[in-house]
PDB file of C-alpha atoms in Angstrom:
ATOM      1  CA  GLY A 267      13.178  -7.318   4.179  1.00 66.00           C
ATOM      2  CA  ALA A 268      11.424 -10.691   4.743  1.00 86.00           C
ATOM      3  CA  VAL A 269      11.604 -12.902   1.678  1.00 92.00           C
ATOM      4  CA  VAL A 270       9.242 -15.826   0.755  1.00 96.00           C
ATOM      5  CA  SER A 271      10.134 -17.872  -2.284  1.00 97.00           C
ATOM      6  CA  GLN A 272       8.176 -20.201  -4.441  1.00 97.00           C
ATOM      7  CA  HIS A 273       9.273 -23.027  -6.717  1.00 97.00           C
ATOM      8  CA  PRO A 274       8.549 -23.554  -9.469  1.00 98.00           C
ATOM      9  CA  SER A 275       7.918 -20.066 -11.073  1.00 97.00           C
ATOM     10  CA  TRP A 276       5.696 -21.794 -13.595  1.00 97.00           C
ATOM     11  CA  VAL A 277       4.915 -25.221 -14.569  1.00 97.00           C
ATOM     12  CA  ILE A 278       3.048 -27.036 -17.557  1.00 97.00           C
ATOM     13  CA  CYS A 279       1.661 -30.702 -16.869  1.00 96.00           C
ATOM     14  CA  LYS A 280      -0.690 -33.008 -18.478  1.00 97.00           C
ATOM     15  CA  SER A 281      -3.995 -33.759 -17.243  1.00 97.00           C
ATOM     16  CA  GLY A 282      -4.376 -36.357 -14.577  1.00 97.00           C
ATOM     17  CA  THR A 283      -0.873 -35.739 -13.195  1.00 97.00           C
ATOM     18  CA  SER A 284      -0.074 -34.139  -9.770  1.00 97.00           C
ATOM     19  CA  VAL A 285       1.976 -31.134  -9.338  1.00 98.00           C
ATOM     20  CA  LYS A 286       3.893 -29.798  -6.120  1.00 98.00           C
ATOM     21  CA  ILE A 287       4.515 -26.168  -5.409  1.00 98.00           C
ATOM     22  CA  GLU A 288       6.977 -25.326  -2.795  1.00 97.00           C
ATOM     23  CA  CYS A 289       6.764 -22.029  -0.531  1.00 97.00           C
ATOM     24  CA  ARG A 290       9.742 -21.156   1.636  1.00 96.00           C
ATOM     25  CA  SER A 291      10.219 -18.221   3.990  1.00 94.00           C
ATOM     26  CA  LEU A 292      13.922 -17.598   3.448  1.00 93.00           C
ATOM     27  CA  ASP A 293      15.035 -15.296   6.352  1.00 88.00           C
ATOM     28  CA  PHE A 294      12.258 -15.930   8.925  1.00 91.00           C
ATOM     29  CA  GLN A 295      10.201 -18.644  10.682  1.00 90.00           C
ATOM     30  CA  ALA A 296       6.569 -18.997   9.858  1.00 91.00           C
ATOM     31  CA  THR A 297       4.099 -21.227  11.827  1.00 89.00           C
ATOM     32  CA  THR A 298       1.421 -20.074   9.634  1.00 92.00           C
ATOM     33  CA  MET A 299       1.501 -19.922   5.761  1.00 95.00           C
ATOM     34  CA  PHE A 300      -1.394 -19.313   3.334  1.00 96.00           C
ATOM     35  CA  TRP A 301      -2.144 -20.526  -0.183  1.00 97.00           C
ATOM     36  CA  TYR A 302      -4.168 -18.420  -2.705  1.00 97.00           C
ATOM     37  CA  ARG A 303      -5.351 -18.911  -6.363  1.00 97.00           C
ATOM     38  CA  GLN A 304      -5.949 -16.409  -8.761  1.00 96.00           C
ATOM     39  CA  PHE A 305      -7.500 -16.948 -12.153  1.00 94.00           C
ATOM     40  CA  PRO A 306      -7.249 -14.275 -14.897  1.00 91.00           C
ATOM     41  CA  LYS A 307      -8.479 -10.945 -14.440  1.00 90.00           C
ATOM     42  CA  GLN A 308      -9.623 -11.915 -10.980  1.00 92.00           C
ATOM     43  CA  SER A 309      -8.480 -11.317  -7.341  1.00 94.00           C
ATOM     44  CA  LEU A 310      -6.877 -13.534  -5.271  1.00 95.00           C
ATOM     45  CA  MET A 311      -8.763 -16.122  -3.352  1.00 96.00           C
ATOM     46  CA  LEU A 312      -7.806 -17.752   0.003  1.00 96.00           C
ATOM     47  CA  MET A 313      -7.651 -21.463  -0.576  1.00 97.00           C
ATOM     48  CA  ALA A 314      -6.319 -22.714   2.853  1.00 96.00           C
ATOM     49  CA  THR A 315      -4.214 -21.730   5.909  1.00 95.00           C
ATOM     50  CA  SER A 316      -1.173 -23.976   6.384  1.00 91.00           C
ATOM     51  CA  ASN A 317      -0.263 -24.609  10.062  1.00 89.00           C
ATOM     52  CA  GLU A 318       3.194 -26.100  10.776  1.00 89.00           C
ATOM     53  CA  GLY A 319       2.762 -29.432  12.477  1.00 86.00           C
ATOM     54  CA  SER A 320      -0.944 -29.724  12.178  1.00 88.00           C
ATOM     55  CA  LYS A 321      -3.616 -30.031   9.464  1.00 91.00           C
ATOM     56  CA  ALA A 322      -4.359 -27.274   6.954  1.00 94.00           C
ATOM     57  CA  THR A 323      -7.593 -25.319   7.268  1.00 95.00           C
ATOM     58  CA  TYR A 324      -9.603 -25.091   4.114  1.00 96.00           C
ATOM     59  CA  GLU A 325     -11.957 -22.477   2.707  1.00 96.00           C
ATOM     60  CA  GLN A 326     -15.302 -23.393   1.818  1.00 95.00           C
ATOM     61  CA  GLY A 327     -15.561 -24.987  -1.545  1.00 94.00           C
ATOM     62  CA  VAL A 328     -11.912 -26.001  -1.798  1.00 96.00           C
ATOM     63  CA  GLU A 329     -11.226 -29.791  -1.869  1.00 94.00           C
ATOM     64  CA  LYS A 330      -8.906 -30.824   0.649  1.00 93.00           C
ATOM     65  CA  ASP A 331      -8.284 -34.148  -1.058  1.00 95.00           C
ATOM     66  CA  LYS A 332      -7.467 -32.364  -4.217  1.00 96.00           C
ATOM     67  CA  PHE A 333      -5.215 -29.611  -3.020  1.00 97.00           C
ATOM     68  CA  LEU A 334      -3.002 -31.361  -0.367  1.00 96.00           C
ATOM     69  CA  ILE A 335      -0.932 -29.078   1.929  1.00 95.00           C
ATOM     70  CA  ASN A 336       2.002 -29.999   4.145  1.00 93.00           C
ATOM     71  CA  HIS A 337       3.858 -27.767   6.392  1.00 92.00           C
ATOM     72  CA  ALA A 338       6.532 -29.925   7.734  1.00 84.00           C
ATOM     73  CA  SER A 339       8.973 -27.248   9.014  1.00 91.00           C
ATOM     74  CA  LEU A 340       8.867 -23.536  10.056  1.00 91.00           C
ATOM     75  CA  THR A 341      10.104 -22.386   6.605  1.00 94.00           C
ATOM     76  CA  LEU A 342       8.456 -24.707   4.145  1.00 95.00           C
ATOM     77  CA  SER A 343       4.961 -25.290   2.985  1.00 96.00           C
ATOM     78  CA  THR A 344       3.966 -27.326  -0.017  1.00 96.00           C
ATOM     79  CA  LEU A 345       0.680 -27.444  -2.084  1.00 97.00           C
ATOM     80  CA  THR A 346       0.321 -30.613  -4.100  1.00 98.00           C
ATOM     81  CA  VAL A 347      -2.528 -30.421  -7.057  1.00 98.00           C
ATOM     82  CA  THR A 348      -3.501 -33.820  -7.331  1.00 97.00           C
ATOM     83  CA  SER A 349      -4.756 -35.247 -10.659  1.00 97.00           C
ATOM     84  CA  ALA A 350      -4.729 -31.906 -12.119  1.00 97.00           C
ATOM     85  CA  HIS A 351      -7.398 -30.863 -14.692  1.00 97.00           C
ATOM     86  CA  PRO A 352      -7.290 -27.881 -17.012  1.00 97.00           C
ATOM     87  CA  GLU A 353      -9.707 -25.978 -14.841  1.00 96.00           C
ATOM     88  CA  ASP A 354      -7.041 -26.057 -12.120  1.00 97.00           C
ATOM     89  CA  SER A 355      -4.882 -23.693 -14.372  1.00 97.00           C
ATOM     90  CA  SER A 356      -4.288 -20.606 -12.344  1.00 97.00           C
ATOM     91  CA  PHE A 357      -1.726 -18.403 -10.748  1.00 97.00           C
ATOM     92  CA  TYR A 358      -0.914 -19.846  -7.180  1.00 98.00           C
ATOM     93  CA  ILE A 359       0.586 -17.561  -4.603  1.00 97.00           C
ATOM     94  CA  CYS A 360       1.742 -18.327  -1.028  1.00 97.00           C
ATOM     95  CA  SER A 361       2.330 -15.964   2.057  1.00 96.00           C
ATOM     96  CA  ALA A 362       4.135 -16.535   5.281  1.00 94.00           C
ATOM     97  CA  ARG A 363       3.224 -14.724   8.542  1.00 90.00           C
ATOM     98  CA  ASP A 364       5.976 -13.691  10.538  1.00 86.00           C
ATOM     99  CA  GLN A 365       4.485 -14.538  13.944  1.00 80.00           C
ATOM    100  CA  MET A 366       7.723 -14.424  15.938  1.00 80.00           C
ATOM    101  CA  GLY A 367       9.062 -11.136  14.590  1.00 79.00           C
ATOM    102  CA  THR A 368      12.446 -12.877  13.271  1.00 78.00           C
ATOM    103  CA  SER A 369      12.233 -10.657  10.086  1.00 76.00           C
ATOM    104  CA  GLY A 370      11.797  -7.421  12.329  1.00 77.00           C
ATOM    105  CA  SER A 371       8.373  -7.178  11.023  1.00 77.00           C
ATOM    106  CA  TYR A 372       6.299  -8.861  13.744  1.00 77.00           C
ATOM    107  CA  ASN A 373       3.161 -10.779  12.560  1.00 78.00           C
ATOM    108  CA  GLU A 374       3.272  -9.255   9.200  1.00 84.00           C
ATOM    109  CA  GLN A 375       2.504 -11.401   6.256  1.00 89.00           C
ATOM    110  CA  PHE A 376       4.864 -11.715   3.071  1.00 92.00           C
ATOM    111  CA  PHE A 377       3.931 -12.764  -0.302  1.00 95.00           C
ATOM    112  CA  GLY A 378       5.729 -15.138  -2.758  1.00 96.00           C
ATOM    113  CA  PRO A 379       6.211 -14.427  -6.320  1.00 96.00           C
ATOM    114  CA  GLY A 380       3.540 -16.934  -7.544  1.00 97.00           C
ATOM    115  CA  THR A 381       3.493 -20.128  -9.606  1.00 97.00           C
ATOM    116  CA  ARG A 382       1.663 -20.291 -12.785  1.00 97.00           C
ATOM    117  CA  LEU A 383       0.263 -23.690 -13.566  1.00 98.00           C
ATOM    118  CA  THR A 384      -0.876 -24.621 -16.899  1.00 97.00           C
ATOM    119  CA  VAL A 385      -2.757 -27.926 -17.210  1.00 97.00           C
ATOM    120  CA  LEU A 386      -2.971 -29.168 -20.740  1.00 96.00           C
TER     121      LEU A 386
ATOM    122  CA  SER B 128     -14.494 -15.735   0.149  1.00 54.00           C
ATOM    123  CA  GLN B 129     -13.296 -12.181  -0.232  1.00 57.00           C
ATOM    124  CA  GLN B 130     -13.487  -9.554   2.259  1.00 64.00           C
ATOM    125  CA  GLY B 131     -14.936  -6.487   0.530  1.00 67.00           C
ATOM    126  CA  GLU B 132     -15.500  -4.565  -2.620  1.00 78.00           C
ATOM    127  CA  GLU B 133     -13.275  -2.188  -4.460  1.00 82.00           C
ATOM    128  CA  ASP B 134     -14.599   0.549  -6.596  1.00 86.00           C
ATOM    129  CA  PRO B 135     -14.256   1.493  -9.324  1.00 92.00           C
ATOM    130  CA  GLN B 136     -13.581  -1.850 -11.111  1.00 92.00           C
ATOM    131  CA  ALA B 137     -11.707  -0.054 -13.717  1.00 95.00           C
ATOM    132  CA  LEU B 138     -10.419   3.339 -14.022  1.00 96.00           C
ATOM    133  CA  SER B 139      -8.745   5.178 -17.093  1.00 97.00           C
ATOM    134  CA  ILE B 140      -7.073   8.650 -16.689  1.00 97.00           C
ATOM    135  CA  GLN B 141      -4.581  10.738 -18.318  1.00 98.00           C
ATOM    136  CA  GLU B 142      -0.998  11.075 -17.142  1.00 97.00           C
ATOM    137  CA  GLY B 143      -0.560  13.750 -14.599  1.00 98.00           C
ATOM    138  CA  GLU B 144      -4.123  13.288 -13.238  1.00 98.00           C
ATOM    139  CA  ASN B 145      -4.875  11.774  -9.710  1.00 98.00           C
ATOM    140  CA  ALA B 146      -6.384   8.536  -9.316  1.00 97.00           C
ATOM    141  CA  THR B 147      -8.512   7.284  -6.391  1.00 97.00           C
ATOM    142  CA  MET B 148      -9.421   3.929  -5.638  1.00 97.00           C
ATOM    143  CA  ASN B 149     -11.880   3.009  -2.699  1.00 96.00           C
ATOM    144  CA  CYS B 150     -12.037  -0.306  -0.768  1.00 94.00           C
ATOM    145  CA  SER B 151     -14.821  -1.301   1.713  1.00 94.00           C
ATOM    146  CA  TYR B 152     -14.709  -4.486   3.998  1.00 94.00           C
ATOM    147  CA  LYS B 153     -16.848  -6.389   6.357  1.00 91.00           C
ATOM    148  CA  THR B 154     -15.051  -7.432   9.460  1.00 90.00           C
ATOM    149  CA  SER B 155     -12.780  -5.783  12.148  1.00 92.00           C
ATOM    150  CA  ILE B 156      -9.204  -5.652  10.950  1.00 93.00           C
ATOM    151  CA  ASN B 157      -5.598  -5.361  12.490  1.00 92.00           C
ATOM    152  CA  ASN B 158      -4.449  -3.482   9.450  1.00 93.00           C
ATOM    153  CA  LEU B 159      -5.144  -3.007   5.801  1.00 95.00           C
ATOM    154  CA  GLN B 160      -2.694  -3.105   2.858  1.00 95.00           C
ATOM    155  CA  TRP B 161      -2.728  -2.021  -0.612  1.00 96.00           C
ATOM    156  CA  TYR B 162      -1.009  -4.018  -3.223  1.00 96.00           C
ATOM    157  CA  ARG B 163      -0.187  -3.252  -6.980  1.00 97.00           C
ATOM    158  CA  GLN B 164      -0.035  -6.135  -9.595  1.00 96.00           C
ATOM    159  CA  ASN B 165       0.967  -5.877 -13.162  1.00 94.00           C
ATOM    160  CA  SER B 166      -0.645  -8.155 -15.538  1.00 88.00           C
ATOM    161  CA  GLY B 167       0.609 -11.977 -15.055  1.00 82.00           C
ATOM    162  CA  ARG B 168       3.045 -11.023 -12.244  1.00 90.00           C
ATOM    163  CA  GLY B 169       3.333 -11.163  -8.474  1.00 92.00           C
ATOM    164  CA  LEU B 170       2.106  -8.713  -5.811  1.00 94.00           C
ATOM    165  CA  VAL B 171       4.108  -5.535  -4.942  1.00 94.00           C
ATOM    166  CA  HIS B 172       3.428  -4.109  -1.439  1.00 93.00           C
ATOM    167  CA  LEU B 173       2.604  -0.480  -1.521  1.00 96.00           C
ATOM    168  CA  ILE B 174       1.605   0.388   1.835  1.00 95.00           C
ATOM    169  CA  LEU B 175       0.187  -0.638   5.195  1.00 94.00           C
ATOM    170  CA  ILE B 176      -2.051   1.077   7.681  1.00 96.00           C
ATOM    171  CA  ARG B 177      -2.763  -0.054  10.954  1.00 95.00           C
ATOM    172  CA  SER B 178      -6.375  -0.032  12.410  1.00 95.00           C
ATOM    173  CA  ASN B 179      -5.408   2.883  14.643  1.00 96.00           C
ATOM    174  CA  GLU B 180      -4.237   5.116  11.923  1.00 97.00           C
ATOM    175  CA  ARG B 181      -6.245   7.266   9.762  1.00 97.00           C
ATOM    176  CA  GLU B 182      -3.891   8.475   7.010  1.00 98.00           C
ATOM    177  CA  LYS B 183      -0.667   7.473   5.893  1.00 97.00           C
ATOM    178  CA  HIS B 184       1.636   8.789   3.036  1.00 96.00           C
ATOM    179  CA  SER B 185       4.310   7.056   1.029  1.00 95.00           C
ATOM    180  CA  GLY B 186       5.837   9.213  -2.167  1.00 97.00           C
ATOM    181  CA  ARG B 187       2.889   9.717  -4.536  1.00 98.00           C
ATOM    182  CA  LEU B 188       0.694   7.515  -2.507  1.00 98.00           C
ATOM    183  CA  ARG B 189      -1.883   8.655   0.122  1.00 98.00           C
ATOM    184  CA  VAL B 190      -4.037   6.092   2.005  1.00 98.00           C
ATOM    185  CA  THR B 191      -6.791   6.758   4.245  1.00 98.00           C
ATOM    186  CA  LEU B 192      -8.556   4.380   6.728  1.00 98.00           C
ATOM    187  CA  ASP B 193     -11.992   4.762   8.334  1.00 97.00           C
ATOM    188  CA  THR B 194     -12.617   2.108  10.692  1.00 96.00           C
ATOM    189  CA  SER B 195     -16.166   3.295  11.460  1.00 96.00           C
ATOM    190  CA  LYS B 196     -17.316   3.051   7.826  1.00 96.00           C
ATOM    191  CA  LYS B 197     -15.125  -0.004   7.416  1.00 95.00           C
ATOM    192  CA  SER B 198     -13.628   1.774   4.167  1.00 96.00           C
ATOM    193  CA  SER B 199     -10.254   2.761   2.791  1.00 97.00           C
ATOM    194  CA  SER B 200      -8.948   4.825  -0.237  1.00 97.00           C
ATOM    195  CA  LEU B 201      -5.824   5.056  -2.201  1.00 98.00           C
ATOM    196  CA  LEU B 202      -4.925   8.034  -3.982  1.00 98.00           C
ATOM    197  CA  ILE B 203      -2.223   8.031  -6.636  1.00 98.00           C
ATOM    198  CA  THR B 204      -1.114  11.789  -7.328  1.00 98.00           C
ATOM    199  CA  ALA B 205       0.390  12.913 -10.534  1.00 98.00           C
ATOM    200  CA  SER B 206      -0.073   9.536 -12.303  1.00 98.00           C
ATOM    201  CA  ARG B 207       2.436   8.025 -14.713  1.00 97.00           C
ATOM    202  CA  ALA B 208       1.856   5.582 -17.508  1.00 97.00           C
ATOM    203  CA  ALA B 209       4.080   3.063 -15.394  1.00 97.00           C
ATOM    204  CA  ASP B 210       1.453   3.144 -12.722  1.00 98.00           C
ATOM    205  CA  THR B 211      -0.969   1.206 -15.173  1.00 97.00           C
ATOM    206  CA  ALA B 212      -1.585  -1.983 -12.987  1.00 97.00           C
ATOM    207  CA  SER B 213      -4.357  -3.722 -10.895  1.00 97.00           C
ATOM    208  CA  TYR B 214      -4.387  -2.258  -7.360  1.00 97.00           C
ATOM    209  CA  PHE B 215      -5.877  -4.620  -4.551  1.00 96.00           C
ATOM    210  CA  CYS B 216      -6.638  -3.859  -1.005  1.00 95.00           C
ATOM    211  CA  ALA B 217      -6.323  -6.529   1.451  1.00 95.00           C
ATOM    212  CA  THR B 218      -7.343  -6.653   5.133  1.00 94.00           C
ATOM    213  CA  ASP B 219      -5.359  -8.440   7.616  1.00 91.00           C
ATOM    214  CA  ARG B 220      -6.819  -9.914  10.928  1.00 88.00           C
ATOM    215  CA  ASP B 221      -6.328 -13.828  11.366  1.00 85.00           C
ATOM    216  CA  ASP B 222      -5.651 -14.142   7.626  1.00 89.00           C
ATOM    217  CA  MET B 223      -5.403 -11.622   4.714  1.00 91.00           C
ATOM    218  CA  ARG B 224      -8.375 -11.419   2.222  1.00 93.00           C
ATOM    219  CA  PHE B 225      -8.325  -9.381  -0.803  1.00 94.00           C
ATOM    220  CA  GLY B 226     -10.903  -7.037  -2.433  1.00 92.00           C
ATOM    221  CA  ALA B 227     -11.889  -7.408  -6.016  1.00 92.00           C
ATOM    222  CA  GLY B 228      -9.233  -4.919  -7.341  1.00 94.00           C
ATOM    223  CA  THR B 229      -9.166  -1.874  -9.399  1.00 96.00           C
ATOM    224  CA  ARG B 230      -7.698  -1.945 -12.998  1.00 96.00           C
ATOM    225  CA  LEU B 231      -6.179   1.432 -13.543  1.00 97.00           C
ATOM    226  CA  THR B 232      -5.110   2.421 -16.958  1.00 97.00           C
ATOM    227  CA  VAL B 233      -2.805   5.562 -17.312  1.00 98.00           C
ATOM    228  CA  LYS B 234      -2.847   7.051 -20.642  1.00 97.00           C
ATOM    229  CA  PRO B 235       0.462   8.697 -21.738  1.00 93.00           C
TER     230      PRO B 235
END
């Protein structure tokens, strides 16, 4: 089956620093990846859609200058949380859509294991 | 924004009983998926039902989809303590959006 990895799996940082999270599709190519955020005891909320070779599309209320997304290749998208603050502490989950069917599951979306960010 | 609502928000049952969770959504979909999540962990994909399907089974799981009512249900039969988790429905169209989730507790 299709595998999506995230790195790191957890990170602790000081307030004011920037943190980069990587999302990789390991055995398929993804022109579109998605970033979600999940606060404790809540559901996953879509933050942005990451498009290979073009700008990301952000959901209403998500600051694009704070959450920088780069999708430079068909297998890698990165989310950078700039000037992180304690309220940014959350579980960040990415997913990748196999629009070319290279995984054998055409157009299905596969989720990474998540990255837990704690900002002190 | 989330796609829809799930009910109940929380469900507590005894081992061996059946658990039914419902999901309603707002827009047209390509498919609907159910996921499980243990506390603090990643998502586990349970089942996908396409918009032209009405019912699907996988082991102890049974999912129904009513596109006219924009609703789906997940039935877990003969529940086990290990089924304790949060369950989310997610609708897939251009992107995937999640319901609020149901926290299921199965008491041994």
